[in-house]
mmCIF file of C-alpha atoms in Angstrom:
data_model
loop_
_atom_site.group_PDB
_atom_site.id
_atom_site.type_symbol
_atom_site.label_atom_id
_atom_site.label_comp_id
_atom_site.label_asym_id
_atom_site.label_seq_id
_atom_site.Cartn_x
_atom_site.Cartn_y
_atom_site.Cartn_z
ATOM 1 C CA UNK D 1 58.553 35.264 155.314
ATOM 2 C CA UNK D 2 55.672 36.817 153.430
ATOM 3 C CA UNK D 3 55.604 40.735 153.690
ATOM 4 C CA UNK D 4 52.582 42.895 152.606
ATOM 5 C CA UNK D 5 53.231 45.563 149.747
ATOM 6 C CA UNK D 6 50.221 46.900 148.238
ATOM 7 C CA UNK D 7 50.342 48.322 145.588
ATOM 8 C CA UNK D 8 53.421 51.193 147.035
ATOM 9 C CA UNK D 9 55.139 51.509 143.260
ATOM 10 C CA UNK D 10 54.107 48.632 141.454
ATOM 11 C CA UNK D 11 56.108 46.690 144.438
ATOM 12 C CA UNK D 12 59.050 48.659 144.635
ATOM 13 C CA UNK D 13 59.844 47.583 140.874
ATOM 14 C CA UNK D 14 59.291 44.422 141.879
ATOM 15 C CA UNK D 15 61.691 44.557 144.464
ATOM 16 C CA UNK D 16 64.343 46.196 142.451
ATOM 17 C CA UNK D 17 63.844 43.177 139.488
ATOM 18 C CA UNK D 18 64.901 41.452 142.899
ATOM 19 C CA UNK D 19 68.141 43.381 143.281
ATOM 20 C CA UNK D 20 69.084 42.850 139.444
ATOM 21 C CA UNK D 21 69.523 38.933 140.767
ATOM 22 C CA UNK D 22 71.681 40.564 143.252
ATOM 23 C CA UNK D 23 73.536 42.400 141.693
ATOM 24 C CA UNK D 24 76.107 44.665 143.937
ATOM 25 C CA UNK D 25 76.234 47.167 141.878
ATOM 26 C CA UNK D 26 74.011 50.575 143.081
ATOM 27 C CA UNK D 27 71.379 51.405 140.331
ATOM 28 C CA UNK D 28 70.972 54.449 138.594
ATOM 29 C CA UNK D 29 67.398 56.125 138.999
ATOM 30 C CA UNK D 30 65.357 56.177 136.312
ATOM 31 C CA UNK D 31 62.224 57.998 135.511
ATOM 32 C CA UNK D 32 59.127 55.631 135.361
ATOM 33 C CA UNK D 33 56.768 55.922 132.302
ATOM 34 C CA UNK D 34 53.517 53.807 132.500
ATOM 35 C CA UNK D 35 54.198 51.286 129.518
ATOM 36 C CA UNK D 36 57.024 50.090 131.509
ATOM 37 C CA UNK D 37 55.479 50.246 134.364
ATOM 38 C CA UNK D 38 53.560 47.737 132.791
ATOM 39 C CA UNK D 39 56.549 45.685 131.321
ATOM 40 C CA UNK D 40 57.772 45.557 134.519
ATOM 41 C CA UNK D 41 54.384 44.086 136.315
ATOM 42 C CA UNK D 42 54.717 41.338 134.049
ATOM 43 C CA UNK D 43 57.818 39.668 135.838
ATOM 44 C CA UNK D 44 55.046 39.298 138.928
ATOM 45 C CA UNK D 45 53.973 36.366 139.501
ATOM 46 C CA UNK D 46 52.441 34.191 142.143
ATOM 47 C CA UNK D 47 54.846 31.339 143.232
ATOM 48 C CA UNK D 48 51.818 29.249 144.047
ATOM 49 C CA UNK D 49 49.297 29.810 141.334
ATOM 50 C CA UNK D 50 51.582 31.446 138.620
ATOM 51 C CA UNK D 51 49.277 34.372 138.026
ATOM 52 C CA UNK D 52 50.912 37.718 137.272
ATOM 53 C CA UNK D 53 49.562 40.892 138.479
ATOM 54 C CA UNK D 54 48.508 42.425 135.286
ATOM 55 C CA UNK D 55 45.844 39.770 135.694
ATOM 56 C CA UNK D 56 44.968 41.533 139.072
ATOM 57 C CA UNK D 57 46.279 44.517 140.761
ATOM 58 C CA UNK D 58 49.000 44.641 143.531
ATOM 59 C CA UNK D 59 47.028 45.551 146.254
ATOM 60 C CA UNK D 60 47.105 42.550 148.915
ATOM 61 C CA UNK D 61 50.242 40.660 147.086
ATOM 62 C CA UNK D 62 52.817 39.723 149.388
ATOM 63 C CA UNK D 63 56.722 39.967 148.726
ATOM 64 C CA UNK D 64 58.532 36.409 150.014
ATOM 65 C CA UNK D 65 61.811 37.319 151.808
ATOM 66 C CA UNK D 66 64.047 34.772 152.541
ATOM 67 C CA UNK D 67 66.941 36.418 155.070
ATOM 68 C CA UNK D 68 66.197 39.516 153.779
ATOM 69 C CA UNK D 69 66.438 38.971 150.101
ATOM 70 C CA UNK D 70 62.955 39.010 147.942
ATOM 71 C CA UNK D 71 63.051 35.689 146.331
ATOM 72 C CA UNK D 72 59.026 35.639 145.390
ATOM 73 C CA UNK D 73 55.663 36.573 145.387
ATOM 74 C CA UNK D 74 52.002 35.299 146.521
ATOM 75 C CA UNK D 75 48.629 36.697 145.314
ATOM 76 C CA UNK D 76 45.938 37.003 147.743
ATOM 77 C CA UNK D 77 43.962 33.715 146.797
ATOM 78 C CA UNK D 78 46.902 31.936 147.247
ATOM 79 C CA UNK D 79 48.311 33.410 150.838
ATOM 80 C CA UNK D 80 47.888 30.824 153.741
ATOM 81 C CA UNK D 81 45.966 32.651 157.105
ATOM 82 C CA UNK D 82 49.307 32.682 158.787
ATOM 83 C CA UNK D 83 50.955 34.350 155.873
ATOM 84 C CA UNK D 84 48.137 36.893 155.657
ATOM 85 C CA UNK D 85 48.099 37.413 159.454
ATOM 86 C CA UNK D 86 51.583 38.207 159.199
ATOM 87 C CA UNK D 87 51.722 39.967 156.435
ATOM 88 C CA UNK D 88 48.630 42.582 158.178
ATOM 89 C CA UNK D 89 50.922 42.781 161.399
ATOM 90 C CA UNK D 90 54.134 43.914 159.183
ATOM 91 C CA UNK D 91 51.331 46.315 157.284
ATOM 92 C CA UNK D 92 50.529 47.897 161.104
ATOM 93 C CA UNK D 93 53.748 48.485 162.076
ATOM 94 C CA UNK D 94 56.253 48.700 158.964
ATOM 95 C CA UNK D 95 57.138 51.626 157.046
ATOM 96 C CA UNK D 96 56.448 50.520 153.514
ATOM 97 C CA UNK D 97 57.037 54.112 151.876
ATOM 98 C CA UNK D 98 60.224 54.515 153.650
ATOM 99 C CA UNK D 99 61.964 50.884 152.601
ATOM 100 C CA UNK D 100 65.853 50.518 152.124
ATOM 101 C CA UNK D 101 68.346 48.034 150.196
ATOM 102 C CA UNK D 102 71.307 47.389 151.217
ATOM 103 C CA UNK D 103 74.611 46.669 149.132
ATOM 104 C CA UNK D 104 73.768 43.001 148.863
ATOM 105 C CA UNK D 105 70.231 43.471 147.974
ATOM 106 C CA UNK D 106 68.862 42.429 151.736
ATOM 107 C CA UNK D 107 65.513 44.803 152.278
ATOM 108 C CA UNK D 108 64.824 46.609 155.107
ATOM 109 C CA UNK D 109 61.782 48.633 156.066
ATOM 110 C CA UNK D 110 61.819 51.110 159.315
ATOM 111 C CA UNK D 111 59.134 50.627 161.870
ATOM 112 C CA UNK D 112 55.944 53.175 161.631
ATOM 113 C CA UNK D 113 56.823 56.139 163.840
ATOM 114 C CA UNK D 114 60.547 55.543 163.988
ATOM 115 C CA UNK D 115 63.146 57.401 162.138
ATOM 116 C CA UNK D 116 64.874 57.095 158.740
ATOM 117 C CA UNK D 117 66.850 59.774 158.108
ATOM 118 C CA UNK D 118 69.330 62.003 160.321
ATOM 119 C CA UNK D 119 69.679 65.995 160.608
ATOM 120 C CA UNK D 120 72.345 67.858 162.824
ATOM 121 C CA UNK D 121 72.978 71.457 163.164
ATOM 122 C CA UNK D 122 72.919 73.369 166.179
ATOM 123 C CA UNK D 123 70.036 74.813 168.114
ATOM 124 C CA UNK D 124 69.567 77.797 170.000
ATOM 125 C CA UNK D 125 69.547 76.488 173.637
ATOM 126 C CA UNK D 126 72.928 75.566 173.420
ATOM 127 C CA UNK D 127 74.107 78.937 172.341
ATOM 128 C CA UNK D 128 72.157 80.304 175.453
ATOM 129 C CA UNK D 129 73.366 77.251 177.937
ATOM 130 C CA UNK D 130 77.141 76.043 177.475
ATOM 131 C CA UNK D 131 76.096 73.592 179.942
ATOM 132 C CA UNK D 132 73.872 71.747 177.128
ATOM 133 C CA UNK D 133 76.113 69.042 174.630
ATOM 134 C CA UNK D 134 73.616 67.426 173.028
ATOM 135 C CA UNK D 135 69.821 67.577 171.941
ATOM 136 C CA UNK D 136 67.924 64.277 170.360
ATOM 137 C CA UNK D 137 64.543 65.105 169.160
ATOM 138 C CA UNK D 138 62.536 62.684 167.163
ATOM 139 C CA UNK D 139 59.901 63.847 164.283
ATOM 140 C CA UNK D 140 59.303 61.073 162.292
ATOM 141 C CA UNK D 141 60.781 60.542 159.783
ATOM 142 C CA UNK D 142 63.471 62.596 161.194
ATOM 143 C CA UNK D 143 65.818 61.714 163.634
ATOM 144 C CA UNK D 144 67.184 65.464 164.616
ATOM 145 C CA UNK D 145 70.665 65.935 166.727
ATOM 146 C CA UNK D 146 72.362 69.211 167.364
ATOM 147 C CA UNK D 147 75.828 69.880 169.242
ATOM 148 C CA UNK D 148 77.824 72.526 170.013
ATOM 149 C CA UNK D 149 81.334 73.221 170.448
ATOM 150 C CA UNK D 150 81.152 72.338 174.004
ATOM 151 C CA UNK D 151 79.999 69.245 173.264
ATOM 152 C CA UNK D 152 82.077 66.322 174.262
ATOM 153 C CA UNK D 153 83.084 64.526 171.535
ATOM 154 C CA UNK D 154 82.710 60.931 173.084
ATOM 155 C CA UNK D 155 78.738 61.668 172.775
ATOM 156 C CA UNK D 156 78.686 60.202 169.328
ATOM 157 C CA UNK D 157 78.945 56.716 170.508
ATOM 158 C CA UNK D 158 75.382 57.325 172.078
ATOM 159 C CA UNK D 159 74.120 56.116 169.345
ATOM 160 C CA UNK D 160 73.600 52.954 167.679
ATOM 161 C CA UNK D 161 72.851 53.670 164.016
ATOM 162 C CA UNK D 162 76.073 53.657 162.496
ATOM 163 C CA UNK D 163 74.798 56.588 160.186
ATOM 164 C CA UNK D 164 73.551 58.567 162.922
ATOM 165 C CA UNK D 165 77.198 58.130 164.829
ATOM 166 C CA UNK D 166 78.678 59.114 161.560
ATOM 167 C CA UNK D 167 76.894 62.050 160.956
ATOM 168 C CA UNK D 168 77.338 63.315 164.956
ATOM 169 C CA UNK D 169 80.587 62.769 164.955
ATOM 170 C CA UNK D 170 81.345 64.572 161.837
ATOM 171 C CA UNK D 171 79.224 67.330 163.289
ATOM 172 C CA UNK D 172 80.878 67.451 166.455
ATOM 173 C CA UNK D 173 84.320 67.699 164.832
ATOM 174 C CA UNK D 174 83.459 70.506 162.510
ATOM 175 C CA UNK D 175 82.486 72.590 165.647
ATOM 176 C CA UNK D 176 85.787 71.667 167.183
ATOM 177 C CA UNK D 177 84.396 68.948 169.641
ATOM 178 C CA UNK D 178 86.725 67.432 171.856
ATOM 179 C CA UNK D 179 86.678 64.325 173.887
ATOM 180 C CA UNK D 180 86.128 64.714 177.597
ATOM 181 C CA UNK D 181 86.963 62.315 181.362
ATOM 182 C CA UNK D 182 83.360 62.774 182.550
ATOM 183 C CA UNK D 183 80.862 59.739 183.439
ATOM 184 C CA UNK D 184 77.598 59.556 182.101
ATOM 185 C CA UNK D 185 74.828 59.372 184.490
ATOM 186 C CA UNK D 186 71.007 59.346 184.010
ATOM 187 C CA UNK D 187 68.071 61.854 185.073
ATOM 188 C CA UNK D 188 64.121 60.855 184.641
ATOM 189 C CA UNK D 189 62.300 64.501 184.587
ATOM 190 C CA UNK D 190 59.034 64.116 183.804
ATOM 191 C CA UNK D 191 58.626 67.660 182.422
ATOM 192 C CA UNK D 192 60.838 66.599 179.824
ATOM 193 C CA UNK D 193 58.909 65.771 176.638
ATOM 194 C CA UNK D 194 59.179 62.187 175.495
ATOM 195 C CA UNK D 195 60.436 62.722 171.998
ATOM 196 C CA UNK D 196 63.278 64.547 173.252
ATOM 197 C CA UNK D 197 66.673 63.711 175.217
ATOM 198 C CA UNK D 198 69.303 66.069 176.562
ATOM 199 C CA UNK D 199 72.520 65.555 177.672
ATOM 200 C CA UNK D 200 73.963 68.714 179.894
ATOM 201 C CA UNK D 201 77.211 69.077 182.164
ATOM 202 C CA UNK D 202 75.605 68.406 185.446
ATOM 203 C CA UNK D 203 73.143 69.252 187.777
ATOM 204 C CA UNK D 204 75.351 72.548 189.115
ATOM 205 C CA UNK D 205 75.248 74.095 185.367
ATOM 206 C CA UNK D 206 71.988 72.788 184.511
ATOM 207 C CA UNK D 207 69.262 72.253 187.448
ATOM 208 C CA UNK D 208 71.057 73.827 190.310
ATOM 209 C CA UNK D 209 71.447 70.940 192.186
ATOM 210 C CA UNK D 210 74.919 69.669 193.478
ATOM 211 C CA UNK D 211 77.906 69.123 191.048
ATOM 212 C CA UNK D 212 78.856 65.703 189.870
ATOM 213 C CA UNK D 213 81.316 66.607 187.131
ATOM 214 C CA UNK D 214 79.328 64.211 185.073
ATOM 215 C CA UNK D 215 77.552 64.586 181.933
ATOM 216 C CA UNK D 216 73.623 63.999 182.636
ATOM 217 C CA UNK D 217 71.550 62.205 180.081
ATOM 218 C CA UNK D 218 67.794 63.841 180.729
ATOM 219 C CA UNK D 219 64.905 61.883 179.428
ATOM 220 C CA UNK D 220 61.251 61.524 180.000
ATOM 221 C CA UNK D 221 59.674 58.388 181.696
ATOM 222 C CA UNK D 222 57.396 58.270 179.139
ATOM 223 C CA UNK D 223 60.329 58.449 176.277
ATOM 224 C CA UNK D 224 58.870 57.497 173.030
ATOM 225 C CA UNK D 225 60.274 54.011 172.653
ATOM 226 C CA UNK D 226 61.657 54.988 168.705
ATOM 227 C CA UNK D 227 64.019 57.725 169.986
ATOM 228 C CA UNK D 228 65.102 55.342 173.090
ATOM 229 C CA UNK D 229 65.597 52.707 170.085
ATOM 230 C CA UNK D 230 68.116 55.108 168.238
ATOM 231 C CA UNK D 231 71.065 54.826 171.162
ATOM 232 C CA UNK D 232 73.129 51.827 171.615
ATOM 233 C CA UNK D 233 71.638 48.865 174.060
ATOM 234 C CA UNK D 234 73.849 49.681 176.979
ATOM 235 C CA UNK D 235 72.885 53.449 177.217
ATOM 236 C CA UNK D 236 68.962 52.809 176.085
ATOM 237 C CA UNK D 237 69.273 49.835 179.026
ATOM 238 C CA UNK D 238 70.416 52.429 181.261
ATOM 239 C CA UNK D 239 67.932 55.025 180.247
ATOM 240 C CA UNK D 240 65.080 52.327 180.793
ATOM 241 C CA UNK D 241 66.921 51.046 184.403
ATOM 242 C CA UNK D 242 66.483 54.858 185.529
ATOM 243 C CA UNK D 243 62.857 55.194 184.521
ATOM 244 C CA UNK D 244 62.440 51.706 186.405
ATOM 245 C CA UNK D 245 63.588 53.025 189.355
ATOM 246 C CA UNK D 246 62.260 55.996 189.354
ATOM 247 C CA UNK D 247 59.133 54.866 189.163
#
């Protein structure tokens, strides 16, 4: 798979010197100085054509990925149009300033718009409101989740990022978090805005409606599909079966 670049940091040091050949071991960071930057361009070269990119500049190479792992490199001349074509979708809708590598050297880069790093805390509401437990708010590229102490514990497994369910769940236990017996059941309000989610007691404590001893999970129909992305499949599938039918 052929992945646009640019020129984002002489290619990401080349893709990490491709992971130090895979190396497992995590690398120290280093401050950058332009003659190596310019040592380190050297090691760039097309697959097809076997030009380097100190003959060029990086701007419309392509990194080759092969399961995840760079393995190459094509210069523009040499990029078939399905290769570019693909490579100008991934440009659209990747993240190319935000790119991670994992332990084995795999590369990952976060959609556009989505998030790629996690804050909780607290937030005011829930100090006013015991009857709130959670607020998910999305402003790329931060994810942002605050608890309280009322806040059942259980709510960590919302999520799907194993991070993010890290991080809540630490959260939640350092306010003294417990686990609850309540269901969780869904509300569409459309005055809800659509980078945010709550989760609140039920509709007795939080809307004035009739009591379901259930915790609600409030979200907008038009939920910005990045935050819906962030909870595991069964609870964004039942987020998405309650905008269905409400609409």
């Amino acid at each position: 798979m052929a992945t646009s670049t640019g020129g984002e940091d002489t290619m990401w040091n080349a893709i990490k010197r491709k992971r130090h050949a895979r190396h497992p071991e995590p690398e120290e960071p280093q401050v950058r100085d332009e003659p190596k930057a310019a040592a380190e361009a050297a090691d760039i070269v097309c697959d097809r054509c076997k030009r380097s990119v100190l003959q060029d500049d990086s701007d419309g190479w392509n990194v080759v990925l092969d399961k995840g792992y760079a393995v190459g490199f094509l210069c523009p001349d040499c990029q078939t149009a399905e290769e570019n074509a693909e490579a100008e979708v991934h440009e659209a809708t990747l993240d190319y300033g935000a790119g991670q590598m994992d332990e084995d050297g795999r590369v990952r880069w976060p959609q556009k718009g989505s998030s790629n790093s996690i804050a909780v805390g607290g937030h005011g509401a829930m100090r006013e409101n015991k009857a709130i437990h959670l607020l998910v708010s999305l402003e790329p590229p931060v994810l942002h989740v605050a608890v309280g102490p009322q806040s059942d514990a259980r709510l960590s497994a919302l999520f799907e990022n194993e991070v993010c369910r890290k991080a809540v769940h630490e959260e939640m236990s350092r306010k003294g978090a417990e686990p609850g017996t309540r269901d969780l059941a869904y509300l569409v309000d459309s005055d809800m805005d659509a980078t945010e989610v709550w989760v609140v007691e039920d509709q007795a404590m939080a809307v004035g409606g009739a009591g379901a001893h259930k915790l609600l999970v409030i979200c907008s129909p038009d939920i910005d599909p990045h935050l819906l992305g962030t909870f595991a499949p069964e609870y964004a599938d039942s987020m998405r079966e309650a905008i269905h039918a409400q609409r």
